[in-house]
Coordinates of C-alpha atoms and ligand atoms in Angstrom, one line a residue:
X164 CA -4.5 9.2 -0.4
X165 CA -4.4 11.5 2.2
X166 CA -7.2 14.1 2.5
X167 CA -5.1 16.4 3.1
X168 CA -3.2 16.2 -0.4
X169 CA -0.9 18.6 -1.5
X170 CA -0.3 18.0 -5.0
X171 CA -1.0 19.8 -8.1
X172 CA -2.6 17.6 -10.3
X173 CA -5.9 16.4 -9.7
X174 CA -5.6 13.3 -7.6
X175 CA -8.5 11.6 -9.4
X176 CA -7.2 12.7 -12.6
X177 CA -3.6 11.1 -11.7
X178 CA -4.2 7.9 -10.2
X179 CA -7.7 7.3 -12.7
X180 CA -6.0 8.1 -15.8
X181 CA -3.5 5.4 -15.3
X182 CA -5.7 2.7 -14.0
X183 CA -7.8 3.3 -17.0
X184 CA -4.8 2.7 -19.1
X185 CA -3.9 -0.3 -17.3
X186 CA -7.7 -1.5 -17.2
X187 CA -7.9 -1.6 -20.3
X188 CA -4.4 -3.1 -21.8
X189 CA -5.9 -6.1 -19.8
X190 CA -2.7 -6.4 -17.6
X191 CA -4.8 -6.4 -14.1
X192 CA -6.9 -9.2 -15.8
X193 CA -4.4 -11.6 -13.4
X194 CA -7.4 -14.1 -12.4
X195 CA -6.9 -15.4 -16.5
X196 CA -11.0 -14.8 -16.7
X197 CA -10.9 -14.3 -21.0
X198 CA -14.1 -12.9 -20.4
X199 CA -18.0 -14.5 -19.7
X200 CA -18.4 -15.2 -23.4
X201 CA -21.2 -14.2 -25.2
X202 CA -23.4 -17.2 -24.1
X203 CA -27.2 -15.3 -24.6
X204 CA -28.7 -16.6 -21.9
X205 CA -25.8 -15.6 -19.1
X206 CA -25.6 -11.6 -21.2
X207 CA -29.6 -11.6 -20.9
X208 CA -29.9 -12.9 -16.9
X209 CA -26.9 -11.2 -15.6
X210 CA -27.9 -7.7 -17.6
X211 CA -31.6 -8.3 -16.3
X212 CA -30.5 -8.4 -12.9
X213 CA -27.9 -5.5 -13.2
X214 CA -30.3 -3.1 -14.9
X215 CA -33.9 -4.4 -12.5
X216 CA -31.6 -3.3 -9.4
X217 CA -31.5 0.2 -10.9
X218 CA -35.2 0.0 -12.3
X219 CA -36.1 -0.8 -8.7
X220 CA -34.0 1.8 -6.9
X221 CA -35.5 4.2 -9.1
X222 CA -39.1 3.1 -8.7
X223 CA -38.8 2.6 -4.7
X224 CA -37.1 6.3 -4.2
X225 CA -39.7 8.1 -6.8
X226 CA -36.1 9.2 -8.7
X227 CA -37.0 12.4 -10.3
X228 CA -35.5 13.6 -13.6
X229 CA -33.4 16.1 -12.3
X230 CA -31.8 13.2 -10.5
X231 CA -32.0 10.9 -13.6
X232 CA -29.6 13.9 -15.8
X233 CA -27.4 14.5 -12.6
X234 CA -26.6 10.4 -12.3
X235 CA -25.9 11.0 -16.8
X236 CA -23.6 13.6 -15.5
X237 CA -22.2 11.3 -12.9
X238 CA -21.4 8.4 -15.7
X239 CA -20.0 10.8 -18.3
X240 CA -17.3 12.3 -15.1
X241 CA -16.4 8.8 -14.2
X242 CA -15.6 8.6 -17.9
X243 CA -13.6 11.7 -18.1
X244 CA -11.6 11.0 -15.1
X245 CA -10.6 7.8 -16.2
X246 CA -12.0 6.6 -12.6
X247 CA -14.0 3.3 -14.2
X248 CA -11.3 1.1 -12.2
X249 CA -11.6 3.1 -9.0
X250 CA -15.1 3.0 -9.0
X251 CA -15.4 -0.7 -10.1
X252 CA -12.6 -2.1 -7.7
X253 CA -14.4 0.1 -4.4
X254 CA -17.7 -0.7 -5.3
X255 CA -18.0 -4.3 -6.7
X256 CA -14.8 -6.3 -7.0
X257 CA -15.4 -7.8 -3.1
X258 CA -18.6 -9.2 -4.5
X259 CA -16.4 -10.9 -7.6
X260 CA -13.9 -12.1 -5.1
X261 CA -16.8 -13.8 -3.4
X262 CA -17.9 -15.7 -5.9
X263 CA -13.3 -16.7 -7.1
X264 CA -12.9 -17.8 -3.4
X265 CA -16.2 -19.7 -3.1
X266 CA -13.9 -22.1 -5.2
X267 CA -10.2 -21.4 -4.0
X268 CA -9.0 -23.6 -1.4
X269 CA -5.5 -22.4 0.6
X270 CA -5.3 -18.9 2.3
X271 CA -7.9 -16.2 2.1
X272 CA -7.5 -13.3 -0.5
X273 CA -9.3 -10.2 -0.8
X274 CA -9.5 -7.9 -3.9
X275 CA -6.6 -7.0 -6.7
X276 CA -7.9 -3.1 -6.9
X277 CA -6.7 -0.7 -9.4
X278 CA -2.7 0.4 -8.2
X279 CA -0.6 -3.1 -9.0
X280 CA 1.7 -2.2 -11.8
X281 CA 3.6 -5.3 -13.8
X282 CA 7.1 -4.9 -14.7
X283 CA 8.7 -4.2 -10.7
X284 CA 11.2 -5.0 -9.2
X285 CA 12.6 -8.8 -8.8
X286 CA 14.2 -8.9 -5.6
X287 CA 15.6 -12.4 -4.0
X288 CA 14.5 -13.3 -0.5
X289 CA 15.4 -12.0 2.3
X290 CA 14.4 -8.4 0.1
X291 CA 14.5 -5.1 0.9
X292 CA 11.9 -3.2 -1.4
X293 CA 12.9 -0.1 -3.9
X294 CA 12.6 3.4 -1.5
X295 CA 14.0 6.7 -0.9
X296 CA 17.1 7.1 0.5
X297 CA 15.0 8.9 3.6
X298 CA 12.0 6.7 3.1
X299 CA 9.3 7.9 6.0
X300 CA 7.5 5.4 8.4
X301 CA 8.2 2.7 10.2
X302 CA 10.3 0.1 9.6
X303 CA 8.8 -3.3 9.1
X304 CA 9.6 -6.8 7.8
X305 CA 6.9 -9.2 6.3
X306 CA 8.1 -12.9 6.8
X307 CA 6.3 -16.5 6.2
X308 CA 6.5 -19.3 4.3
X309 CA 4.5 -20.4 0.8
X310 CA 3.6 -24.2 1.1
X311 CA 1.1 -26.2 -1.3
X312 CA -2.4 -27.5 0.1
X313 CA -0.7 -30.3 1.3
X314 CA 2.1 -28.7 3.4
X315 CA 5.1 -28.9 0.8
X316 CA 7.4 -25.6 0.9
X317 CA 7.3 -24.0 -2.4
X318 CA 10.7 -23.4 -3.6
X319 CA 9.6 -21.1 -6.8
X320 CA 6.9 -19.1 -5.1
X321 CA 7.2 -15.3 -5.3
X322 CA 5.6 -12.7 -3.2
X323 CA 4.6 -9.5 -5.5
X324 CA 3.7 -7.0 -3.0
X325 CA 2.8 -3.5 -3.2
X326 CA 1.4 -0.8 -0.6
X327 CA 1.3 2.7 0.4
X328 CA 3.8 4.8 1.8
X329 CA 3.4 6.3 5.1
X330 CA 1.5 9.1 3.8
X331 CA -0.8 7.3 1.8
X332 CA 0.3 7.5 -1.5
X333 CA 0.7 4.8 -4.1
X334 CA 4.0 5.2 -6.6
X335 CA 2.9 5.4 -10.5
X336 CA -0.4 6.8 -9.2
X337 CA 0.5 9.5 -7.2
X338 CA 3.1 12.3 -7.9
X339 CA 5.2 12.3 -4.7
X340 CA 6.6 9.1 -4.6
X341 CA 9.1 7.7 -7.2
X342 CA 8.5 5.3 -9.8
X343 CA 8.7 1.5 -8.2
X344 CA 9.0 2.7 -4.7
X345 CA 7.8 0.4 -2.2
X346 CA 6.3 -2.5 -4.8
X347 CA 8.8 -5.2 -5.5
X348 CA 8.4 -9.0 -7.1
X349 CA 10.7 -11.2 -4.1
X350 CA 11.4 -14.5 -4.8
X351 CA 11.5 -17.3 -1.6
X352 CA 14.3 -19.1 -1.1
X353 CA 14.4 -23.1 -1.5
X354 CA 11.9 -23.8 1.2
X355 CA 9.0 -21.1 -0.4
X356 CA 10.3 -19.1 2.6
X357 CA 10.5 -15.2 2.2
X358 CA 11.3 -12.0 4.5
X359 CA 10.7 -8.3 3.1
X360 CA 11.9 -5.1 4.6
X361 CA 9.5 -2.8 3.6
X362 CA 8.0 0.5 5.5
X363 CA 4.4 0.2 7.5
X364 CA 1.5 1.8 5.0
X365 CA -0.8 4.3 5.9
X366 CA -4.3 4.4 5.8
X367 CA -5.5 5.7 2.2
X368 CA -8.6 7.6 0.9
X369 CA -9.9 7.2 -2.4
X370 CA -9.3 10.2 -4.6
X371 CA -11.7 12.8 -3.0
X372 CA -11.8 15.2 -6.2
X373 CA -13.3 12.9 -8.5
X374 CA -16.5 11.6 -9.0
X375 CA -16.1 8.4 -6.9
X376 CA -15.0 10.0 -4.4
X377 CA -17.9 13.1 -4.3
X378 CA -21.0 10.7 -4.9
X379 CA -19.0 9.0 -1.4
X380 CA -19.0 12.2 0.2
X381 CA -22.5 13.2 -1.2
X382 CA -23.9 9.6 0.1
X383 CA -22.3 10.4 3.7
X384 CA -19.8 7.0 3.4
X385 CA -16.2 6.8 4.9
X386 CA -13.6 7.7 2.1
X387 CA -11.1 5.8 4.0
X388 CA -9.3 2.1 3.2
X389 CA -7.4 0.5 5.9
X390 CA -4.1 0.6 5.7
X391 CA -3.0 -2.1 3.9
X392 CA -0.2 -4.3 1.8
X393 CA -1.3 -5.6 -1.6
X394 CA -0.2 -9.2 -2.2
X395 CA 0.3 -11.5 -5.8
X396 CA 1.4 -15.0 -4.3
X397 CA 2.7 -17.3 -7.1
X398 CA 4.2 -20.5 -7.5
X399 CA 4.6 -23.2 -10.5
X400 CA 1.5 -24.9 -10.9
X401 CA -0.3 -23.3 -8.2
X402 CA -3.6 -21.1 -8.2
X403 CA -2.3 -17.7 -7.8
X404 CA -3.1 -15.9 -4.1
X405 CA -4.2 -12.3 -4.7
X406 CA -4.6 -11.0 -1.2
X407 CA -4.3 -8.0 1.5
X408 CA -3.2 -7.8 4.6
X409 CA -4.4 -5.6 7.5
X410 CA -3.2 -3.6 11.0
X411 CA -4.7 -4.6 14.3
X412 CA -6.1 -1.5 15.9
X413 CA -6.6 0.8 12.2
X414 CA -8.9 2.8 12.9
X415 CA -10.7 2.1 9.7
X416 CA -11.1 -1.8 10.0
X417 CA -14.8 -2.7 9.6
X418 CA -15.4 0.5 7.6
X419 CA -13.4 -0.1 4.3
X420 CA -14.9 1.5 2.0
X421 CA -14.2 -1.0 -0.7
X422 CA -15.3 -4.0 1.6
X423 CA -12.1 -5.7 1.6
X424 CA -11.0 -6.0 5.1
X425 CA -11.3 -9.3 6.7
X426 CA -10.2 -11.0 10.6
X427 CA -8.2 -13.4 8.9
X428 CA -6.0 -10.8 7.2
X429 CA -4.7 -8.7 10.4
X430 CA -1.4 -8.6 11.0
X431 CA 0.2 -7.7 14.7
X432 CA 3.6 -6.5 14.1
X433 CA 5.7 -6.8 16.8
X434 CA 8.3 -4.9 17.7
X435 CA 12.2 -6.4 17.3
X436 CA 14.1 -4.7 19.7
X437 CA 16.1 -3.0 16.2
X438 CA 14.6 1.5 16.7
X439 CA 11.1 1.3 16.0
X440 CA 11.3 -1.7 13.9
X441 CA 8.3 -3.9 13.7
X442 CA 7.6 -7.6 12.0
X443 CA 5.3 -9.8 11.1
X444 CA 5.1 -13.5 10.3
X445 CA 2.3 -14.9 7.9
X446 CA 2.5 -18.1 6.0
X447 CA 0.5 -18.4 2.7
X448 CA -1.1 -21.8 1.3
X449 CA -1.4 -21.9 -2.4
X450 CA -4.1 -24.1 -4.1
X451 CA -2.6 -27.0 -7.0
X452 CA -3.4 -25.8 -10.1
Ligands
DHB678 C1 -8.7 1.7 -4.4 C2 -7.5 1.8 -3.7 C3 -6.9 0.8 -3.1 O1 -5.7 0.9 -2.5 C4 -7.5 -0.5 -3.2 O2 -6.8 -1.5 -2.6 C5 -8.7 -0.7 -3.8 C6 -9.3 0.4 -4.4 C7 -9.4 2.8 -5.0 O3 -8.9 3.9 -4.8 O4 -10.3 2.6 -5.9
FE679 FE1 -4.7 -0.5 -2.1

């Protein structure tokens, strides 16, 4: 979201609240993980290792208790703000999507984050997404093709893709824009093929007024996310794709502040001779389930 925000409500409060609703009806749990199970031995070596990397932080930087009470406070805001998600999906999720790809073979994905919403709208290829009537930002289409591991076209693959608009805002997390704009469920066409009309994003800054984004500020770290397109790619017995893609030349490439840009997801729109329309082919491989 923009720094330079302009709505009433407490950003954090807004866009936290609901991803702490979402978080917890299990809906984002999209990778189908039920859970690590409560095998002893996995709760005691992965809680070791969590709660030694704070031990040692706090015996290598001499943390004081005045620090100690202000990091309590710290916990107990990003409980009140509902900003658990945020916080999670910035901070650790490109460390879990690490460890899903490590065994994923087709296209690279990045992380899920907190904004997708279930229940959008199902579009049929070639798809123009749900926006105002005087929609800002530049016009672009998304286009590609979904194939299997072994090159066959995908004919029941859907693209479930959701983004900013131009300003940075993300609709159902932000007041501005209305509910569904610019997220949309498009299903290819026979050969997995797809092509959305959609608006270019902008790049986004987590919430600055909540506790994520202060302990960002306090630490002297970028707020800022590239801009980006969120992408669910699906298809009858494949391994779902959850991925982003990126803008050569953003500004904020390399310096995502939820680690989640990578080289192989940078798109180059081009432009198509149509105003200032611009468009961008990428193909997606999906793994056999
Ligand atoms: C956050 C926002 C995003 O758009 C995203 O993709 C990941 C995280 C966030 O504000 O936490
Ligand atoms: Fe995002």
């Amino acid at each position: 979201m923009t720094a330079t925000s302009d709505q009433s409500v407490s950003d954090a409060v807004t866009a936290g609240a609901h991803a702490t609703e979402i978080a917890r009806s299990g809906a984002s749990n999209l990778r189908g993980a039920a859970g690590g199970g409560a095998d002893p031995a996995r709760v005691s070596a992965v809680v070791s290792a969590a709660l030694e990397g704070i031990r040692a932080a706090i015996r290598d930087h001499e943390v004081t208790y005045e620090e100690f009470d202000a990091f309590k406070q710290w916990l107990i805001a990003v409980s009140d703000t509902g900003e658990w998600p945020l916080f999670l999906d910035v901070y650790l999720e490109f460390e879990v999507e690490k460890v899903a790809a490590a065994t994923q073979q087709g296209s690279i994905g990045t992380i899920l984050g907190p904004f997708w919403l279930d229940g959008q709208a199902q579009l049929d290829s070639p798809a123009t997404l749900p926006m105002r009537d005087d929609e800002p930002g530049t016009p672009m289409i998304l286009a590609g093709q979904v194939t299997s591991t072994d090159g066959t076209p995908l004919a029941g693959a859907k693209v479930d893709i959701w983004h900013t608009d131009s300003d940075g805002w993300y609709s159902g997390f932000a007041a501005k824009p209305p509910a569904g704009n610019l997220r949309g469920v498009v299903r290819c066409d026979d050969q997995g093929r797809f092509e959305i009309h959609t608006r270019k994003p902008a790049p986004y800054t987590i919430p600055l007024d909540g506790p994520t984004g202060q302990m960002t500020q306090a630490a002297g770290w970028s707020p800022w996310r590239p801009a980006h397109i969120h992408l669910l790619v699906t298809a009858p017995g494949h391994r779902t794709l959850t991925s982003q893609l990126f803008f050569t030349g953003d500004p904020y490439l390399g310096n995502d502040v939820a680690s989640a840009d990578k080289p192989e997801l940078t798109l180059d729109p081009q432009p198509t001779g149509h105003g200032d329309q611009v468009r961008s082919d990428r193909d997606f491989v999906l793994e056999p389930e």
